Structures are given as structure tokens and as C-alpha cells.
CSV table of C-alpha atoms and ligand atoms in Angstrom, one decimal:
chain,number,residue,atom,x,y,z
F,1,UNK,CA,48.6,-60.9,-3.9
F,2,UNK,CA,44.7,-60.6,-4.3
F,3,UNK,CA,44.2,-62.5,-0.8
F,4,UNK,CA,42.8,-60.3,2.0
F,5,UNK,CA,42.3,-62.1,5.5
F,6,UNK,CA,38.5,-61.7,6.2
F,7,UNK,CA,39.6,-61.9,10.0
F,8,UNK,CA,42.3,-58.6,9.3
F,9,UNK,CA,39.6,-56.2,7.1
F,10,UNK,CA,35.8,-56.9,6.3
F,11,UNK,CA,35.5,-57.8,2.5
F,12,UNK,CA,33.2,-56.7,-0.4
F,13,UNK,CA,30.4,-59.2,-0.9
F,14,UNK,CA,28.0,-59.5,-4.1
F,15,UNK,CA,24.9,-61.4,-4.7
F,16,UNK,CA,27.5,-63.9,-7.0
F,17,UNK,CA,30.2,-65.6,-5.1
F,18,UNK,CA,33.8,-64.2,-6.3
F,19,UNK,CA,35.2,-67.7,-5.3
F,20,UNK,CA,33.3,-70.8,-5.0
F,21,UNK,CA,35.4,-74.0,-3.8
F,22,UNK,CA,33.7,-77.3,-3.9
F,23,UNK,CA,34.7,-80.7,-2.0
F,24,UNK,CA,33.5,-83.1,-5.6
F,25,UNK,CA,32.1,-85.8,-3.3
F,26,UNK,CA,29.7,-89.0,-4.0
F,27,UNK,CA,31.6,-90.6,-7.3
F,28,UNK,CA,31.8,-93.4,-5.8
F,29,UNK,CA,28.3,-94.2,-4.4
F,30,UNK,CA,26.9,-92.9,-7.8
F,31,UNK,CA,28.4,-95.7,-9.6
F,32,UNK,CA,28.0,-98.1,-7.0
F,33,UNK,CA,24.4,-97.4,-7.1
F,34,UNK,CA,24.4,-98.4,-10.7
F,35,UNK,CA,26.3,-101.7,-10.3
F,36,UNK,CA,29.0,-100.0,-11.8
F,37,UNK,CA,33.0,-100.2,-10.4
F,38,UNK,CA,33.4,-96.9,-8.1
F,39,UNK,CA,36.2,-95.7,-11.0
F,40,UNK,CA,33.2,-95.2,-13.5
F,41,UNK,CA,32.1,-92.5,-10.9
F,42,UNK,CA,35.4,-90.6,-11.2
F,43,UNK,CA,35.7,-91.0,-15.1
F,44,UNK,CA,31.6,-89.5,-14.9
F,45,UNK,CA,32.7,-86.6,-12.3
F,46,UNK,CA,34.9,-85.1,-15.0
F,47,UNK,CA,31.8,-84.4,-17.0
F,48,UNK,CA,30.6,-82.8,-14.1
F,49,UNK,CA,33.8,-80.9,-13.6
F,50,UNK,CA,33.4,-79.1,-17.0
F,51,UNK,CA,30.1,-77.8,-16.4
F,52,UNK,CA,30.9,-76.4,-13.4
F,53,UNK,CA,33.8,-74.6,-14.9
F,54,UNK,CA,31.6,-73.4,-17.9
F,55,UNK,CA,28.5,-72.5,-15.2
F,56,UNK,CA,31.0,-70.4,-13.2
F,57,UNK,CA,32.5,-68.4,-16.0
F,58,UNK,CA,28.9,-67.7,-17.8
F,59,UNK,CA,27.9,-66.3,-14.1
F,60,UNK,CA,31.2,-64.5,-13.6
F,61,UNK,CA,32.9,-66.1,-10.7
F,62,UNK,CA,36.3,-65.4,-10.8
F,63,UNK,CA,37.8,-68.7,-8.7
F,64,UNK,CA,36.8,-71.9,-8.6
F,65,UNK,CA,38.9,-74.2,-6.5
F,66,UNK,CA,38.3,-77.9,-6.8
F,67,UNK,CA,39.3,-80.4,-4.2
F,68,UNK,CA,40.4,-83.4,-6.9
F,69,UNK,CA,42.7,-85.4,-3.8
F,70,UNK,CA,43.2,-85.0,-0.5
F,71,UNK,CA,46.2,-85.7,1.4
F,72,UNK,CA,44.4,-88.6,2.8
F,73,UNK,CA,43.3,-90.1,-0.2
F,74,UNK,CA,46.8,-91.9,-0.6
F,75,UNK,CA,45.0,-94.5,2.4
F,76,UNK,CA,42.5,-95.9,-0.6
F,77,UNK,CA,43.4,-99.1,-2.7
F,78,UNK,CA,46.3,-98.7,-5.0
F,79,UNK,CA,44.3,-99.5,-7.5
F,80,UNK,CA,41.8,-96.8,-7.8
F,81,UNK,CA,44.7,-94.3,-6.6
F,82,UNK,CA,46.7,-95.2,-9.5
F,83,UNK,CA,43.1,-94.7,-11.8
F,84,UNK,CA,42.6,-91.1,-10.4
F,85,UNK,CA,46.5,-90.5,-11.1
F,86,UNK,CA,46.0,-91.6,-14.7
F,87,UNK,CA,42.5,-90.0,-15.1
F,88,UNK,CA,43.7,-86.6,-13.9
F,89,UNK,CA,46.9,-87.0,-16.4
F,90,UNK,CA,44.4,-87.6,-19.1
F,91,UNK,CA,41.7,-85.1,-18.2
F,92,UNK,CA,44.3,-82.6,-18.0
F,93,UNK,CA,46.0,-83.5,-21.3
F,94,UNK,CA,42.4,-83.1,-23.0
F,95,UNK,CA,41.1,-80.1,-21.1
F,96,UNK,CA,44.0,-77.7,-21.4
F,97,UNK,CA,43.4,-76.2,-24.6
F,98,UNK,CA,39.6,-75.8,-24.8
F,99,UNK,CA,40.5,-74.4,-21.2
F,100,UNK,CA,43.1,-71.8,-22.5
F,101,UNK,CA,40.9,-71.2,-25.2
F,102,UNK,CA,38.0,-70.0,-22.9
F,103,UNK,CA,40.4,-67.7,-20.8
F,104,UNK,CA,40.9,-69.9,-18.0
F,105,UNK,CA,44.2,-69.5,-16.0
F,106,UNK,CA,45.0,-73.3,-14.0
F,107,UNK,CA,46.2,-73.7,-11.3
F,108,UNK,CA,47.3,-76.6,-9.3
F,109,UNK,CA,47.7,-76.3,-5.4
F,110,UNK,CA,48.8,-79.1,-3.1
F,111,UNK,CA,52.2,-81.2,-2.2
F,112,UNK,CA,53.1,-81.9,-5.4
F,113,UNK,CA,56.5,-83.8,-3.8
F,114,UNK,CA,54.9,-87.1,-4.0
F,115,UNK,CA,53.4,-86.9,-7.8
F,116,UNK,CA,55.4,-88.3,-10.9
F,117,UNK,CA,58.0,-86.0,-12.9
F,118,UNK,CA,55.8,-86.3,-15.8
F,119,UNK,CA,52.7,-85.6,-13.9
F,120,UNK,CA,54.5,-82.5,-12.8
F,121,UNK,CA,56.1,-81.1,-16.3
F,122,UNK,CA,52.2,-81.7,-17.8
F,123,UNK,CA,51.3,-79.1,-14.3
F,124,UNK,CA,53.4,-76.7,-15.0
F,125,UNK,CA,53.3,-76.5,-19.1
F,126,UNK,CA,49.4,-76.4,-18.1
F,127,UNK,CA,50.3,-73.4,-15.7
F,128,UNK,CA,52.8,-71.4,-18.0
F,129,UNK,CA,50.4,-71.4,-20.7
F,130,UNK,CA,47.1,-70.6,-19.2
F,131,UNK,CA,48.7,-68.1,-16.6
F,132,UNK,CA,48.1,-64.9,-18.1
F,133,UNK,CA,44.4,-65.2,-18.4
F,134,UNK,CA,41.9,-63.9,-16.7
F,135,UNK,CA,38.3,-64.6,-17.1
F,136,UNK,CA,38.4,-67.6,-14.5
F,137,UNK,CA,40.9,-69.3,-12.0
F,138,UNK,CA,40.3,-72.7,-12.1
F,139,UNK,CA,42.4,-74.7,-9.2
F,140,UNK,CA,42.9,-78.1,-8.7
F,141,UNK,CA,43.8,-79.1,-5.4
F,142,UNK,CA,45.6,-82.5,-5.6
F,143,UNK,CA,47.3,-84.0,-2.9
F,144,UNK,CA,46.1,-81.0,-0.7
F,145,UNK,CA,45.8,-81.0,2.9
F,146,UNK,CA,44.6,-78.1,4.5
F,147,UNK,CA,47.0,-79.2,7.6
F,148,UNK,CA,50.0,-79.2,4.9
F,149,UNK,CA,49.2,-75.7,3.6
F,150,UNK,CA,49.5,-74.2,7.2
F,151,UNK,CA,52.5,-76.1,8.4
F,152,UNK,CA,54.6,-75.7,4.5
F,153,UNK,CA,53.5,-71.7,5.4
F,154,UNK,CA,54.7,-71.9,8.5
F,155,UNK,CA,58.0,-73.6,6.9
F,156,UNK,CA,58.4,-70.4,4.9
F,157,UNK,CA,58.3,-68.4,7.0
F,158,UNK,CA,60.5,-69.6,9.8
F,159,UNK,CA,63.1,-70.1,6.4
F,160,UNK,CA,62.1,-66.3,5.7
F,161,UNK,CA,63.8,-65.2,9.6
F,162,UNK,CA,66.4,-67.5,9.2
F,163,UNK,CA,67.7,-65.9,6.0
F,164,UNK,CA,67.2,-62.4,7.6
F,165,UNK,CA,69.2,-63.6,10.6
F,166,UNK,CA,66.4,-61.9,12.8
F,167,UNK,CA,62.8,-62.8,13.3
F,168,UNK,CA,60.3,-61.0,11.7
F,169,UNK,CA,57.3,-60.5,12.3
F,170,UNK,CA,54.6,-63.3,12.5
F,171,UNK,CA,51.2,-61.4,11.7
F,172,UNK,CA,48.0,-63.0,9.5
F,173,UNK,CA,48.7,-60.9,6.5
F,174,UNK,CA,52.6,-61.9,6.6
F,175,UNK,CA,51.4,-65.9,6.7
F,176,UNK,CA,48.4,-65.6,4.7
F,177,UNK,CA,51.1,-64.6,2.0
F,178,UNK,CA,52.8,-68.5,1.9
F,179,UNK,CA,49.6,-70.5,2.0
F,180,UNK,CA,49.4,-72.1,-1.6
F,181,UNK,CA,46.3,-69.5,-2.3
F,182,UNK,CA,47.7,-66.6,-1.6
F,183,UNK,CA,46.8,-65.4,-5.5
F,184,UNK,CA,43.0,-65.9,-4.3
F,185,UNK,CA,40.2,-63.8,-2.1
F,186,UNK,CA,39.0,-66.6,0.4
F,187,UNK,CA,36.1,-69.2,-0.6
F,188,UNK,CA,32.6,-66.9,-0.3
F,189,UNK,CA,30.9,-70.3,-0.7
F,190,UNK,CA,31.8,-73.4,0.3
F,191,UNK,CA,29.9,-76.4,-1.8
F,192,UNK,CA,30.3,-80.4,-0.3
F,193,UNK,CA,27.9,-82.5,-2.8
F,194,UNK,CA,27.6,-86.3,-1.6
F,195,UNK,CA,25.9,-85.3,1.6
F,196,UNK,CA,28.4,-85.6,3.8
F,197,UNK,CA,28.8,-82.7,6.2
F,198,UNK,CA,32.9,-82.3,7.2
F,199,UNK,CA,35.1,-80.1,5.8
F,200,UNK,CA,37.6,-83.4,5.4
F,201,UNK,CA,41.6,-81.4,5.6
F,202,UNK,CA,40.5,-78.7,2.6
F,203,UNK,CA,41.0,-74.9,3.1
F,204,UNK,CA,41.2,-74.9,6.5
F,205,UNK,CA,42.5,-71.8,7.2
F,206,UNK,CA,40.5,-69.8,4.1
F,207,UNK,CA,37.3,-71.3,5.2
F,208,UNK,CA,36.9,-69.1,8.6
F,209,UNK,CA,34.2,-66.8,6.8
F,210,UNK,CA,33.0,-68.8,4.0
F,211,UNK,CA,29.4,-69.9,3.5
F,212,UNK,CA,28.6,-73.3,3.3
F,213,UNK,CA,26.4,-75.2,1.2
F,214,UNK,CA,25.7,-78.7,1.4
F,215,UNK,CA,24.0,-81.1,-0.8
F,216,UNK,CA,22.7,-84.7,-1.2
F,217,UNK,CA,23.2,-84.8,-4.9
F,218,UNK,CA,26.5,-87.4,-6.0
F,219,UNK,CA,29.2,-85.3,-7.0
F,220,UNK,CA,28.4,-86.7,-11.2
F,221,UNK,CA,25.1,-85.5,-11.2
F,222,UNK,CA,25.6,-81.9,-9.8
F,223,UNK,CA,25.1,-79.8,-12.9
F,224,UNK,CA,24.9,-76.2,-13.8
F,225,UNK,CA,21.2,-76.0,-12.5
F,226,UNK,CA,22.4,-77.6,-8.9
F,227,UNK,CA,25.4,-74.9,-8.9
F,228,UNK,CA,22.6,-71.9,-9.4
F,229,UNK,CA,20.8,-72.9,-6.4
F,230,UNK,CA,23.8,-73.0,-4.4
F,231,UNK,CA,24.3,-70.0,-5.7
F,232,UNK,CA,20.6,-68.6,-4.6
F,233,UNK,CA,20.8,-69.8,-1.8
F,234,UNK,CA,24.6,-67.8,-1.0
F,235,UNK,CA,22.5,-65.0,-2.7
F,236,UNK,CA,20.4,-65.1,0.4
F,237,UNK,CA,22.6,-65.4,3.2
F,238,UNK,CA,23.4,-62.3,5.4
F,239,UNK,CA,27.4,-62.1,5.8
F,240,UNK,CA,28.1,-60.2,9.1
F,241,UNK,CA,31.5,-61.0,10.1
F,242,UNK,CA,31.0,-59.9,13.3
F,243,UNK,CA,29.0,-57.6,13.1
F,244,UNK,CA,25.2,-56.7,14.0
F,245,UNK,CA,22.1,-57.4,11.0
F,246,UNK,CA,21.5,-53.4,11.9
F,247,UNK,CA,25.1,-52.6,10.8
F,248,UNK,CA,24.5,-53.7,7.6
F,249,UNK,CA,21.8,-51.8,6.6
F,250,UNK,CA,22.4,-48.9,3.9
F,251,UNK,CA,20.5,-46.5,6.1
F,252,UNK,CA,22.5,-47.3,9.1
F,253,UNK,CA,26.1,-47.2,6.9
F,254,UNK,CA,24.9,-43.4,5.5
F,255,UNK,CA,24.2,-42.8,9.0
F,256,UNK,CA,27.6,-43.1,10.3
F,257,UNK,CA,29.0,-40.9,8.0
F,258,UNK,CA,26.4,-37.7,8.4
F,259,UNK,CA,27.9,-35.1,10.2
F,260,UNK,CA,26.2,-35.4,13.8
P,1,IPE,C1,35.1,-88.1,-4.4
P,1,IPE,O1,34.3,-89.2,-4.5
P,1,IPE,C2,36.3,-88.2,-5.3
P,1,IPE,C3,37.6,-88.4,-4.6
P,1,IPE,C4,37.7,-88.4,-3.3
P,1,IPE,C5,38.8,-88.6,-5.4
P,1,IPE,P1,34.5,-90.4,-3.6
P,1,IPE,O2,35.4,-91.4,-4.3
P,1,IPE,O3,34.9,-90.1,-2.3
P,1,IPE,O4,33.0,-91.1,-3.6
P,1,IPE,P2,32.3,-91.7,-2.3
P,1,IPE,O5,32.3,-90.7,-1.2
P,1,IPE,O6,33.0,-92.9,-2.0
P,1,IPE,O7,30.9,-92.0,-2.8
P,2,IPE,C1,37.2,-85.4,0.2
P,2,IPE,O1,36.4,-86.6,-0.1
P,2,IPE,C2,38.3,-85.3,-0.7
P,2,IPE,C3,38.0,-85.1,-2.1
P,2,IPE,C4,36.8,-84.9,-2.6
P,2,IPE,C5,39.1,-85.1,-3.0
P,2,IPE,P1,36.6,-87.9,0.7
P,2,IPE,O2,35.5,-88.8,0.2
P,2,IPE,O3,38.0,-88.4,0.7
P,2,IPE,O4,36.3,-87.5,2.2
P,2,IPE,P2,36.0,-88.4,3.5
P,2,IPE,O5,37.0,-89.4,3.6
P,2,IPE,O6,34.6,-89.0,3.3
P,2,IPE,O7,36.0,-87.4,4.7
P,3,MG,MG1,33.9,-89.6,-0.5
């Protein structure tokens, strides 16, 4: 398990965000701003997904977690549901080998219950063969709640006592281990394009610490020169955790550990 809780021990941070997760917002008013249907927007903000899979693995983020449907997302027509269903069966069925072929492991997070068989054989081939490598971790959350995630962890772990026959104990590290993450550090940066400013049901418990960078742009236009200045601007932000600005400087670090 690579996740540590932020809240239970103080991470490492570097100037480049280890995971970036991104709420792909605004496909919909980009097309509608074109006189275009809102599903051209989606079919246009797979474009934009590729380039922010190539830009993070030239820059050497290791996860990038893309929220594709939320749990609530089931309340829009059942017409441009059933479009996003059929584009992400297609986008997937193109995408896997160039993605496999670039060393990028996929995973898929979210209640996958309500999806078709056949949507859910094409996830898991796409997770069996991609899931030994290790340049990127690309995740898809689709039909994700952040809501879900906590109370199907929970789930788990009341099943884990009642299989014991005792309770165990209920500590962060011990429930951290069921969210659908648990492979991944938490979110350093946090990216919403379409600017709306809500978190909308996404990592709700992985989000305590993260950064978080908003932007106007619609979700089609955001390119790899809009992701490096989210990324400079992450690059500039002083992560305490707690703590004071004077704890964090070096001298102030090699001071506590001088002998007095
Ligand atoms: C995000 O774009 C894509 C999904 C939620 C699937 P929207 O479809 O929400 O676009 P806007 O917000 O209506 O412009
Ligand atoms: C959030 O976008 C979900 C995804 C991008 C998949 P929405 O467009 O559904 O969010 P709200 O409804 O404006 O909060
Ligand atoms: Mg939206």
C-alpha cells in the first residue's frame, strides 16, 4: 500500500506534484459556446485527456486521477449519459495500447455495480494488462462518489470484524487501507478547470491536505502549457500541515537536530 494519511505522518513534498487529480469540467459550455451539441465537448475533452496524460509523464508525476463521472452524473439526460458510456467504451478500446505502450498502469476507481458486463470485462482486461507498469498511474474515476468510497470502506471494514468475530480496531491507517485508492499517496494538487469552485463528491477524504488550483479555462482547451502553470503555481505554495512557516526552514530543521 503506497498511501500514507497526511493527517497520521507529514509527507515528502517536491517542487512536481507526485499526484495531480483533476475534476475535467467545462465540456459542455465549450461546445455550447460554439453552437455545437454539449456531447461534442466530451468527444473534444478526450483530446484534452491525452495531453494531460503525456504532460504528466514527460514531467514525472507518478498519479494522475481523473474524475470522468460522478455518482451524480446518472441525474443528466439519458441521452448524453448513454454518449459518455459509449465514448468512454470507445476511448478506452483505442487508448489502451498506446497507453501500455508508454508504461502506463490504468486504473479504474468508482461503483462499478451499475456499469454493463461488457463495460466491465474491457476494465479489467485494461487493468490486467497495463498493471505491472510503472512510469504513470493513470485513474479513471467513473461512477465515483467520494461519499461511496467512505461508506463501501467503512463496509469493509465492519465485514473485516465480523469475520474476526471481534472488533478490531477502527484507526485512519486501518480505513485508509479500503478506500478505492489505497495503492496511491493523496492528491498534492488538486486541478477543477471550468471555473467552478466545489469539490462536487470527488476524493473527499484524500483531499484534506491537497492544494488546489482552479481555473476558468473549459476542460477541452486545458493543454499541457495550462497544466505547467498549475504546476508553478503548486511549485510555489508553502505546504505546512500544521505546522509554522519557521518550521520549515532548513536552518531551523538542522537546528533541531544539533546537539544543544
Ligand atoms: C464535465 O463537463 C464532464 C462530465 C461531467 C462528464 P460538463 O459536462 O459538466 O460541462 P459543463 O460543466 O456543463 O460545461
Ligand atoms: C463534476 O462535474 C464531475 C465530473 C467532472 C465528472 P459536474 O459538472 O458534474 O459538477 P457539478 O454538477 O457542476 O457540481
Ligand atoms: Mg460541469
Amino acid at each position: 500500500m503506497t498511501y500514507t494519511s497526511s493527517t497520521v505522518r507529514v509527507p515528502e513534498v517536491a517542487a512536481v506534484p507526485r499526484h495531480i487529480a483533476i475534476i475535467m469540467d467545462g465540456n459542455g459550455r465549450w461546445a455550447t459556446q460554439r453552437r455545437l451539441p454539449r456531447v461534442a465537448g466530451h468527444t473534444r475533452g478526450v483530446d484534452a485527456v491525452r495531453a494531460a496524460v503525456e504532460a504528466c509523464a514527460r514531467r514525472g508525476v507518478e498519479y494522475l486521477t481523473l474524475f470522468a463521472f460522478s455518482s451524480e452524473n446518472w441525474r443528466r439526460p439519458n441521452e448524453e449519459v448513454s454518449f459518455l458510456m459509449r465514448l468512454f467504451v470507445t476511448a478506452l478500446e483505442r487508448e489502451i495500447g498506446k497507453l501500455h505502450a508508454n508504461g502506463i498502469r490504468l486504473r479504474v476507481v468508482g461503483d462499478l455495480e451499475r456499469f454493463d458486463e461488457k463495460i466491465r470485462d474491457l476494465i479489467r482486461r485494461a487493468e490486467t494488462k497495463t498493471a505491472r507498469n510503472t512510469r504513470l498511474t493513470l485513474t479513471i474515476a467513473a461512477n465515483y462518489g467520494g461519499r461511496w468510497d467512505i461508506m463501501q470502506a467503512t463496509r469493509k471494514l465492519v465485514e473485516q470484524a465480523a469475520a474476526a468475530g471481534k472488533p478490531v480496531e477502527v484507526n485512519e491507517d486501518a480505513f485508509a487501507e479500503h478506500l478505492s485508492m489505497a495503492y496511491a499517496p493523496e492528491p498534492d494538487l488538486f486541478i477543477r478547470t471550468g471555473g467552478e469552485r466545489r469539490v462536487s463528491n470527488f476524493l473527499l477524504w484524500q483531499l484534506a491536505y491537497t492544494e488546489f488550483y482552479f481555473t476558468d479555462t473549459f476542460w477541452p482547451d486545458f493543454d499541457a502549457d495550462a497544466l505547467g502553470h498549475a504546476i508553478a503555481s503548486y511549485a510555489e505554495r508553502e505546504r505546512r500541515f500544521g505546522r509554522t512557516s519557521a518550521q520549515l526552514e532548513p536552518q531551523s530543521q538542522n537546528a533541531d537536530s544539533l546537539p544543544c
